[in-house]
Short mmCIF file of C-alpha atoms and ligand atoms in Angstrom, two decimals:
data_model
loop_
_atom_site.label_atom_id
_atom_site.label_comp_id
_atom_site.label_asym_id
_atom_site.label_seq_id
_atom_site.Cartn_x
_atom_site.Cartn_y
_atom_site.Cartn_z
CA UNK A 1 50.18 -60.40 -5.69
CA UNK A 2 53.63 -59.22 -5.55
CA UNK A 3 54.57 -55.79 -4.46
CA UNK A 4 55.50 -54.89 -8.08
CA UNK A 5 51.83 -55.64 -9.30
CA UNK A 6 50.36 -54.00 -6.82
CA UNK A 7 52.31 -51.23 -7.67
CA UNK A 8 51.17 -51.15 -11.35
CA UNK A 9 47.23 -51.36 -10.21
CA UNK A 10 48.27 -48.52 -7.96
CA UNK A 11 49.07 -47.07 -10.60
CA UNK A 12 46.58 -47.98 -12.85
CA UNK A 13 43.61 -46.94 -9.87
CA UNK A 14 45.60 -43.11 -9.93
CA UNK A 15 44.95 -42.85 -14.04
CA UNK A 16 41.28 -44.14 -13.94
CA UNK A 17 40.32 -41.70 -11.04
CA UNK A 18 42.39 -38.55 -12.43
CA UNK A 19 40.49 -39.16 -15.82
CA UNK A 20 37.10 -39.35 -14.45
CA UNK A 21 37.58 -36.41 -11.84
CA UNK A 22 34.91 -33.79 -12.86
CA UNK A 23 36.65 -30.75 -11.82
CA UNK A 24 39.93 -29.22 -10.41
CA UNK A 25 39.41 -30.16 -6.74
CA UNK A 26 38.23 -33.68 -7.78
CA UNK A 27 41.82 -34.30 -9.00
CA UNK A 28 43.39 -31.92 -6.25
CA UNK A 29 41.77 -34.68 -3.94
CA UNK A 30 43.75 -37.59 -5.40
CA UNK A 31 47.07 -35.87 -4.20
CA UNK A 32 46.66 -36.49 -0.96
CA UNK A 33 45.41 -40.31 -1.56
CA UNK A 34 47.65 -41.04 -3.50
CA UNK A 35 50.75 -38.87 -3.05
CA UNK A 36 50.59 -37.78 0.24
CA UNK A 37 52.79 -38.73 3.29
CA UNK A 38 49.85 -41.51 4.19
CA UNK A 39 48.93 -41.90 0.78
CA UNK A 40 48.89 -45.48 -0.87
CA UNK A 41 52.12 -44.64 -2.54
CA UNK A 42 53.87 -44.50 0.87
CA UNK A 43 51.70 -47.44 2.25
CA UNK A 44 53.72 -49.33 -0.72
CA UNK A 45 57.32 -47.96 0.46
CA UNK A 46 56.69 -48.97 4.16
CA UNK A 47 56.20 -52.78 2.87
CA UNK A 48 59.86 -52.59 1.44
CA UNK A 49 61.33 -55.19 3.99
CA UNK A 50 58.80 -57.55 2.71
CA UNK A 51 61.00 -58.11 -0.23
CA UNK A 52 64.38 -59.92 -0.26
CA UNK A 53 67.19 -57.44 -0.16
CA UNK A 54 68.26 -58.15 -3.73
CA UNK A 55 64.65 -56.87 -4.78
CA UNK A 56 64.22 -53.88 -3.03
CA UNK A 57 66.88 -51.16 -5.22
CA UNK A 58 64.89 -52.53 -7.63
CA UNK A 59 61.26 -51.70 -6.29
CA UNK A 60 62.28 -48.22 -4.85
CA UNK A 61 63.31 -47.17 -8.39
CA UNK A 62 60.23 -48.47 -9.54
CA UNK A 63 57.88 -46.66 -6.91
CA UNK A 64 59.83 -43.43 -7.66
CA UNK A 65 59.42 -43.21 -11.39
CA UNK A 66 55.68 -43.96 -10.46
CA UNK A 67 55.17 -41.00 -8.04
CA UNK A 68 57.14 -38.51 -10.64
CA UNK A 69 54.54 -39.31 -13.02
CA UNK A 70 51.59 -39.71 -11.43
CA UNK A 71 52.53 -36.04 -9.86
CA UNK A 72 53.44 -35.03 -13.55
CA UNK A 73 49.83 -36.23 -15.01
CA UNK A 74 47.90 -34.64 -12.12
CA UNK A 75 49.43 -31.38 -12.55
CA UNK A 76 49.03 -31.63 -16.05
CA UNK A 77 45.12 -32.21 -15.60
CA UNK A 78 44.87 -29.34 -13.05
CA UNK A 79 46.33 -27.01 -16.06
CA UNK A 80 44.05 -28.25 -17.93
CA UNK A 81 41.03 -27.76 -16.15
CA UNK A 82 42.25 -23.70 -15.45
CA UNK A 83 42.74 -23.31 -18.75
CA UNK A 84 39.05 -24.87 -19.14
CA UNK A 85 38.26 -22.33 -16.68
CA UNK A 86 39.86 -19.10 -17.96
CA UNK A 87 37.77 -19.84 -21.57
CA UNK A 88 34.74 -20.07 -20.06
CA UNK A 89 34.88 -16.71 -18.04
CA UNK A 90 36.51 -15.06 -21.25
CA UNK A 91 33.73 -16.58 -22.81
CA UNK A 92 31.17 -14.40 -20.41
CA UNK A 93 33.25 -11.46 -20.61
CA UNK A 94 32.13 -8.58 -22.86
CA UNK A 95 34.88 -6.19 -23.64
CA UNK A 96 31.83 -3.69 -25.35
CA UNK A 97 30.21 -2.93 -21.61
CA UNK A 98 30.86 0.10 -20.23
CA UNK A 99 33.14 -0.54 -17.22
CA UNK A 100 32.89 0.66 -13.53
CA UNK A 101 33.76 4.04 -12.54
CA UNK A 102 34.62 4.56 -9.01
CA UNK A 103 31.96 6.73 -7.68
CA UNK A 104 33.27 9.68 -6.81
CA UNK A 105 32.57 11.11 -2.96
CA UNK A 106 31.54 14.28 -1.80
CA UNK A 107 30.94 16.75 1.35
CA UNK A 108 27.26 16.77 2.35
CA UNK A 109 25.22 20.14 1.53
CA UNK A 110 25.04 20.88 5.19
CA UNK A 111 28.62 20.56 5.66
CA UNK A 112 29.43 23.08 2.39
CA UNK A 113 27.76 25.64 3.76
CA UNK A 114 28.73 24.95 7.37
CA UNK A 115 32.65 25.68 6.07
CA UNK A 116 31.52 28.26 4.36
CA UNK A 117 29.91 30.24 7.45
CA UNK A 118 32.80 29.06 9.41
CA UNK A 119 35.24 30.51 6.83
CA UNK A 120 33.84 33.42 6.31
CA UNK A 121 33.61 34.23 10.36
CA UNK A 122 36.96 33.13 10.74
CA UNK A 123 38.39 35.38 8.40
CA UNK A 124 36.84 38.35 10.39
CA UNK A 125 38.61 36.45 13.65
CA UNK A 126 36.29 34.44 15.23
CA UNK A 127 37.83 31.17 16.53
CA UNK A 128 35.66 27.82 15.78
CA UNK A 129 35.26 26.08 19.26
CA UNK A 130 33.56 22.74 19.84
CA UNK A 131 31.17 21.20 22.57
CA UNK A 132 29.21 18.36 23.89
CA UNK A 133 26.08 17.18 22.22
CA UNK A 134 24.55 15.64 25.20
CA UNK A 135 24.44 18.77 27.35
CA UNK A 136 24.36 19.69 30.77
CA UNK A 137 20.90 21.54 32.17
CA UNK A 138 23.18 24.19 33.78
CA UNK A 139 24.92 25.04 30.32
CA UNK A 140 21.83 24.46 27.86
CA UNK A 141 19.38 26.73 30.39
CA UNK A 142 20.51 27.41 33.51
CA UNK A 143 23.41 29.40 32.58
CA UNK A 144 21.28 30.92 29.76
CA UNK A 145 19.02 32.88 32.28
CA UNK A 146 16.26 30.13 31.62
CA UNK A 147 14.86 29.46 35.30
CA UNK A 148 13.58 25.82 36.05
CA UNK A 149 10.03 25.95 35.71
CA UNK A 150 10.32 29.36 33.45
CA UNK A 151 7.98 29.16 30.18
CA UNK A 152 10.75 30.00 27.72
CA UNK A 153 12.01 26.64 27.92
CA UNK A 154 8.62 24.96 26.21
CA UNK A 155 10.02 27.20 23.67
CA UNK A 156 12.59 24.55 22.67
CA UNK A 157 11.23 20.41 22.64
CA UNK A 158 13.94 18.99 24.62
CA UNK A 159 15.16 15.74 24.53
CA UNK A 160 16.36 14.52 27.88
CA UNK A 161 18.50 11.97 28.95
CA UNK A 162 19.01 10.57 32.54
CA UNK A 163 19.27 12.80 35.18
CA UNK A 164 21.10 16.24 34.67
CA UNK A 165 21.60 15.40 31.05
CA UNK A 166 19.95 16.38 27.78
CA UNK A 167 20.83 16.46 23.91
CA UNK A 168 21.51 20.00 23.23
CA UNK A 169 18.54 22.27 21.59
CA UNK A 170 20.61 24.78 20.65
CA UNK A 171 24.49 26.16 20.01
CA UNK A 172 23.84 28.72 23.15
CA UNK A 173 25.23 26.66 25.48
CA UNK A 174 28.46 26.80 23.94
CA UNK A 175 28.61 30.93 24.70
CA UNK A 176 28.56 29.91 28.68
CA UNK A 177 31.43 27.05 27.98
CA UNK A 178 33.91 29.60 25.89
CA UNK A 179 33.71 32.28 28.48
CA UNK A 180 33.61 29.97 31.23
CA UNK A 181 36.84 28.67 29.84
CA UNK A 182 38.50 32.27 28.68
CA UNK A 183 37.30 33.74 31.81
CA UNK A 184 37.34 37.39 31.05
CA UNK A 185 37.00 38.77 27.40
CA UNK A 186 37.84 39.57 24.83
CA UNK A 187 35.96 36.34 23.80
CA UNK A 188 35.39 35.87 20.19
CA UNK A 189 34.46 32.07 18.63
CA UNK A 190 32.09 30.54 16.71
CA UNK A 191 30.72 27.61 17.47
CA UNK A 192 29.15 24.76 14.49
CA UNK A 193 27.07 21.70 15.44
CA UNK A 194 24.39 19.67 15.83
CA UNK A 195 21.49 20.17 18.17
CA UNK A 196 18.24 18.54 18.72
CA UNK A 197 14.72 19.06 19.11
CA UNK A 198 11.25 17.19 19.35
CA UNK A 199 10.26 19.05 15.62
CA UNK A 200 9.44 17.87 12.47
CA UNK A 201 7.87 18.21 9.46
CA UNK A 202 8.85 20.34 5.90
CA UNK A 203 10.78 22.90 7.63
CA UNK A 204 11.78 21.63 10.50
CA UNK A 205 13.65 18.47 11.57
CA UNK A 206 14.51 16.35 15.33
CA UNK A 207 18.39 16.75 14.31
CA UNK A 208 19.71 19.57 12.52
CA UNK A 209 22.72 21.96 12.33
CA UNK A 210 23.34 25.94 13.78
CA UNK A 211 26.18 28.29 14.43
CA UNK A 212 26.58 30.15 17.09
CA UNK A 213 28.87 33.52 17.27
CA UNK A 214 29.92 35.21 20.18
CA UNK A 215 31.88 38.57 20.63
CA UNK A 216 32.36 40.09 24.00
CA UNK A 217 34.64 42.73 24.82
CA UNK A 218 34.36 46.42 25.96
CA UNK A 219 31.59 48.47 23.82
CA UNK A 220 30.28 45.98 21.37
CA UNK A 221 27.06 47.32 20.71
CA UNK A 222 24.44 46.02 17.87
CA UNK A 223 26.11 48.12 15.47
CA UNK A 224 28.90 45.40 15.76
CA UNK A 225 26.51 43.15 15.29
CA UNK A 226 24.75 44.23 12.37
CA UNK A 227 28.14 45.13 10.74
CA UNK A 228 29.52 41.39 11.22
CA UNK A 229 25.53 39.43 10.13
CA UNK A 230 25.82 41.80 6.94
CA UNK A 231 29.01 40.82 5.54
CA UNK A 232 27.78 36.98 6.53
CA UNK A 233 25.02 37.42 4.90
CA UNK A 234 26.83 39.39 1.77
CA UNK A 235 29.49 37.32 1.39
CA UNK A 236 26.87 33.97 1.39
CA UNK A 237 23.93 35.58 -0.85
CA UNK A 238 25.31 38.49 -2.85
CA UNK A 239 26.39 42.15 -2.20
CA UNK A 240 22.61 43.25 -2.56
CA UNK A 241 21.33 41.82 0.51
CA UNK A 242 19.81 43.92 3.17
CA UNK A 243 19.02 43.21 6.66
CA UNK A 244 16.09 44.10 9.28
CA UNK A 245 16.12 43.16 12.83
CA UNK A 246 12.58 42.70 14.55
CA UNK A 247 12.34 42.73 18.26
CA UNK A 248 12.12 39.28 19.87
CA UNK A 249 12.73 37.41 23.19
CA UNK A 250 15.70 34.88 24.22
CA UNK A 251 16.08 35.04 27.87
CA UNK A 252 20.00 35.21 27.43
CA UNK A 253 20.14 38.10 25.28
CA UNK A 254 18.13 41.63 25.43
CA UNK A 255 17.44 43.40 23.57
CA UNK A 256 17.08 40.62 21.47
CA UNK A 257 16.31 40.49 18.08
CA UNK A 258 15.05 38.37 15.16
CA UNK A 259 16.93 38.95 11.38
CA UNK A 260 15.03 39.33 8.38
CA UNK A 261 17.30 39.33 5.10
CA UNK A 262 15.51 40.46 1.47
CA UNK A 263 14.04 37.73 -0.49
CA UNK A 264 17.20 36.12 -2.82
CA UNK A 265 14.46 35.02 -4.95
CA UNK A 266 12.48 38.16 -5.66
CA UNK A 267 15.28 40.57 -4.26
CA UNK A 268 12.57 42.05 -1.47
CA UNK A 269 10.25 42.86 -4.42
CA UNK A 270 7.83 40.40 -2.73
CA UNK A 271 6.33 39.56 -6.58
CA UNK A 272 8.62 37.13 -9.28
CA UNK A 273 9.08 37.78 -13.04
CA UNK A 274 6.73 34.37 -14.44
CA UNK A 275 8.15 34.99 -17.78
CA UNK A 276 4.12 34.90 -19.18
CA UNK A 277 1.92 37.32 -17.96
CA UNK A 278 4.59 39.16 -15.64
CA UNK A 279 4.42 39.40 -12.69
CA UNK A 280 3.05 37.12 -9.73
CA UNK A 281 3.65 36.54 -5.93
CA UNK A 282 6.89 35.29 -4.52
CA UNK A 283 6.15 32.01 -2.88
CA UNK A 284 9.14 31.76 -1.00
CA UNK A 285 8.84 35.08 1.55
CA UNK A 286 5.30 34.81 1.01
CA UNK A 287 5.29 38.22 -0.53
CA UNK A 288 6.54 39.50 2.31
CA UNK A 289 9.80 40.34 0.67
CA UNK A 290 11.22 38.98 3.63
CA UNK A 291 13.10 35.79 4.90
CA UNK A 292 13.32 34.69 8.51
CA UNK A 293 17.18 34.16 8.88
CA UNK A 294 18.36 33.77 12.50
CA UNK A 295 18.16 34.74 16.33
CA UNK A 296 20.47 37.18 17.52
CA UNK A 297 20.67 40.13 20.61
CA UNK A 298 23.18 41.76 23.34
CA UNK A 299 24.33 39.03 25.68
CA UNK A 300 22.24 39.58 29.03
CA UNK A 301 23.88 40.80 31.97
CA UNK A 302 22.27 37.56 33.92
CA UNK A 303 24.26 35.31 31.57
CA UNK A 304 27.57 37.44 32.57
CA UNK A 305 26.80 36.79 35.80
CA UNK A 306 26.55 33.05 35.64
CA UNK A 307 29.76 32.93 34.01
CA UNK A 308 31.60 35.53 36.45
CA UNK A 309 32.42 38.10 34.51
CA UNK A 310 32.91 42.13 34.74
CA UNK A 311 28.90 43.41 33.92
CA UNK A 312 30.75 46.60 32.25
CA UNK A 313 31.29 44.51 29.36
CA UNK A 314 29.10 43.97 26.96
CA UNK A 315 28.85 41.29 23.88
CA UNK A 316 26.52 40.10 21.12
CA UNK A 317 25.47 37.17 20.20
CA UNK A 318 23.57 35.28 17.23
CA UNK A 319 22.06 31.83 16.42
CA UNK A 320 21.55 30.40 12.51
CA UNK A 321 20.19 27.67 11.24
CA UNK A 322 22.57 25.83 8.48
CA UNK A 323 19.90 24.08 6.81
CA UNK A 324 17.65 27.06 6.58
CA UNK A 325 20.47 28.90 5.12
CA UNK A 326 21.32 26.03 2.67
CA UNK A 327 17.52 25.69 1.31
CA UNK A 328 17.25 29.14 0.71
CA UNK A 329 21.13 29.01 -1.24
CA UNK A 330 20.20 26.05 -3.29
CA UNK A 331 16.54 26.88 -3.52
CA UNK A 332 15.07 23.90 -1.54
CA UNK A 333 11.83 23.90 -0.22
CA UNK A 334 11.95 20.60 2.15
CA UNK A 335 14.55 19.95 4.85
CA UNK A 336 13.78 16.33 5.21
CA UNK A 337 15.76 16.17 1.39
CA UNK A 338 18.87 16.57 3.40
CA UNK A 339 18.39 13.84 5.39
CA UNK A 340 17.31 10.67 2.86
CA UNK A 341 20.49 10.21 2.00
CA UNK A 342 19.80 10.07 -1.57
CA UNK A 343 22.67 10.10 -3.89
CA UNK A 344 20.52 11.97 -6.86
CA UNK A 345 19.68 14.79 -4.03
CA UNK A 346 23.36 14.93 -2.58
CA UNK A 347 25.50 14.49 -5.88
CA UNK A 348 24.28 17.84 -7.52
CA UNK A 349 26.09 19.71 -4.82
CA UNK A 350 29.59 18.18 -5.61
CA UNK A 351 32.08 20.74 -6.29
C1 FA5 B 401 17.90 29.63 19.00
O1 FA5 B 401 18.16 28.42 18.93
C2 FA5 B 401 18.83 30.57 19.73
N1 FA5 B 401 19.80 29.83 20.46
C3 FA5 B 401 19.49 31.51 18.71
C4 FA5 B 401 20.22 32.63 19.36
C5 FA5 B 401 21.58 32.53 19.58
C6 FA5 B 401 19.53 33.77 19.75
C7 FA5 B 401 22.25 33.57 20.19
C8 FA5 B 401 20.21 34.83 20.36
C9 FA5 B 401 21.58 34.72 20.55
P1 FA5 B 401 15.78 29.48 17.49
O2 FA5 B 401 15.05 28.49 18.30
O3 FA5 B 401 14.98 30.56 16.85
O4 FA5 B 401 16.88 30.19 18.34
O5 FA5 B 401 16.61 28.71 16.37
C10 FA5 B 401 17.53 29.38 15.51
C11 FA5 B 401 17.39 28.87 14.07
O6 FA5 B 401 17.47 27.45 14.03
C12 FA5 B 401 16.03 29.18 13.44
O7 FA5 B 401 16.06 30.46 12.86
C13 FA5 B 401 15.92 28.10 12.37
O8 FA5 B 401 16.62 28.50 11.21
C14 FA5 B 401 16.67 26.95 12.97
N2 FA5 B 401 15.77 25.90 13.49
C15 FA5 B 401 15.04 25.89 14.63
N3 FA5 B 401 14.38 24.72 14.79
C16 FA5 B 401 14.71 23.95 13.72
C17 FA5 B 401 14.41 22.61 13.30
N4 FA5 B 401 13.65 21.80 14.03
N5 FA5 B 401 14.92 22.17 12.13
C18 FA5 B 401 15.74 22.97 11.40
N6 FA5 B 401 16.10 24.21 11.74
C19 FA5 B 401 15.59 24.71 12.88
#
């Protein structure tokens, strides 16, 4: 067969295959066959000294028209099958569905009413300071006037870690870093975070969130501190909030003191409006027109000392829960809600 006719079944062997391929990459296959720099094209154009001189303008024109077409008819049949392709998802597409909103993000419920104790606090002065989650023994205890083998500290389920170390079971420790680290006063932060405990069920869970105030400077007395918790406590629940402090123990404050605030739900009534009959108890103080709202008390002169500074001064401090504070704001009765992650839970606190 001459190198012309083999040219033409070439050719002819290109057409058949493009018109059976059965889908774009079928035909995209025959480019490099056919076309390509080892494709049977070329393998014609190297035999080219097989033919007498005379021959071969000839046969190069000829093998060039043939690779302009063939590369003309494949790209024609790879428009084709797009095209094919673009009607059939047109086809599935339904311009009557409703389309896809971005979902829209937004701050956890913890974290709103974290920034919102924080802001409040700061705009009285108090400067937010920040601290290790896996705590030392020294600074979560020691420091605190809890001695090693002392009772009090059953008081909080620790979780330890290897050797010194521990995750942190309350804010406290963060009084003994700030003064350690301002080392005389006046002191006055806040501190925000996360702290853990071996706790849980409806009201109480292994991971949660406090703040921690400080103020320490000549003649703060619990005046101060009443003054300061009352506008908190104002400013987050309404101007008709009252407080009551109850005697209590912490080993690194005395006196020490446990706040009450008046029911937001039946104003420290203790009984609720039912809108039938009248009147009947308020389940959330348990008619007690009382709510249980955080741990507070005069720094002790022990934790002074651990932290070297003058005993003349004196300082309070206080301890709150954010998620108690954020059940009784949105009127949740189960802590775990905060922590499932769901989206139907979370979303109705978006801003
Ligand atoms: C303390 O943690 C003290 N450090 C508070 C303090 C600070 C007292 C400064 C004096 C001076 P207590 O263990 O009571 O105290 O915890 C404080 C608050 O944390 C509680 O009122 C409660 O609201 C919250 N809380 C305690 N355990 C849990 C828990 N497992 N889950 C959720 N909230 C909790």
């Amino acid at each position: 067969m001459t190198l012309l006719a083999e040219l033409e079944r070439t050719t002819a062997d290109f057409t058949a295959a493009l018109a059976d391929a059965a889908g774009a990459a079928e035909a995209e296959s025959l480019r490099n066959a056919y076309l390509g720099r080892k494709g049977a094209l070329a393998a014609l154009m190297s035999r080219l000294p097989e033919l007498a001189a005379g021959e071969r303008p000839a046969f190069g024109k000829a093998a060039n028209a043939a690779k302009e077409r063939l590369n003309t008819l494949l790209e024609e049949r790879l428009a084709a099958f797009k095209a094919e392709a673009d009607r059939a998802s047109l086809a599935r597409f339904d311009p009557s569905m409703p389309g896809r909103m971005p979902e829209r993000g937004s701050l956890h419920p913890v974290t709103l009413v974290m920034e919102e104790i924080c802001r409040i606090l700061n705009n009285l002065g108090f400067e937010t300071v920040d601290g290790p989650e896996a705590e030392t023994d020294f600074h979560n205890f020691e420091a605190l006037n809890f001695p090693k083998d002392h009772p009090a500290r059953d008081m909080q389920d620790t979780l330890f870690l290897s050797g010194e170390l521990l995750m942190r079971t309350h804010t406290s420790p963060m009084q003994v870093r700030a003064m350690l680290e301002r080392k005389k006063p006046p002191v006055a932060v806040i501190a925000p975070g996360k702290v853990y405990r071996r706790d849980y069920d409806q009201t109480h869970s292994p991971m949660f969130h406090q703040v921690e105030g400080l103020l320490v400077d000549k003649g703060v007395s619990l005046a101060h501190l009443r003054g300061v918790l009352t506008h908190l406590l104002r400013d987050l629940f309404g101007p008709d909030v009252t407080l009551r402090f109850r005697p209590s123990f912490f080993p690194f404050t005395e006196p020490s003191v446990e706040v009450d605030m008046s029911c937001v739900i039946c104003r420290g009534s203790g009984r609720k409006a039912d809108g039938k009959s009248g009147e009947s108890p308020c389940r959330v103080c348990r008619s007690t027109g009382w709510l249980e709202i955080l741990g507070a008390g005069m720094v002790d002169p022990a934790v002074f000392a651990a932290v070297d500074f003058d005993p003349a001064c004196t300082g309070f401090a206080f301890g709150l829960g954010v998620e108690r504070v954020a059940m009784l704001k949105y009127g949740i009765d189960d802590l775990r809600l905060f922590f499932e992650n769901d989206l139907r839970f979370l979303t109705r606190f978006v801003k």
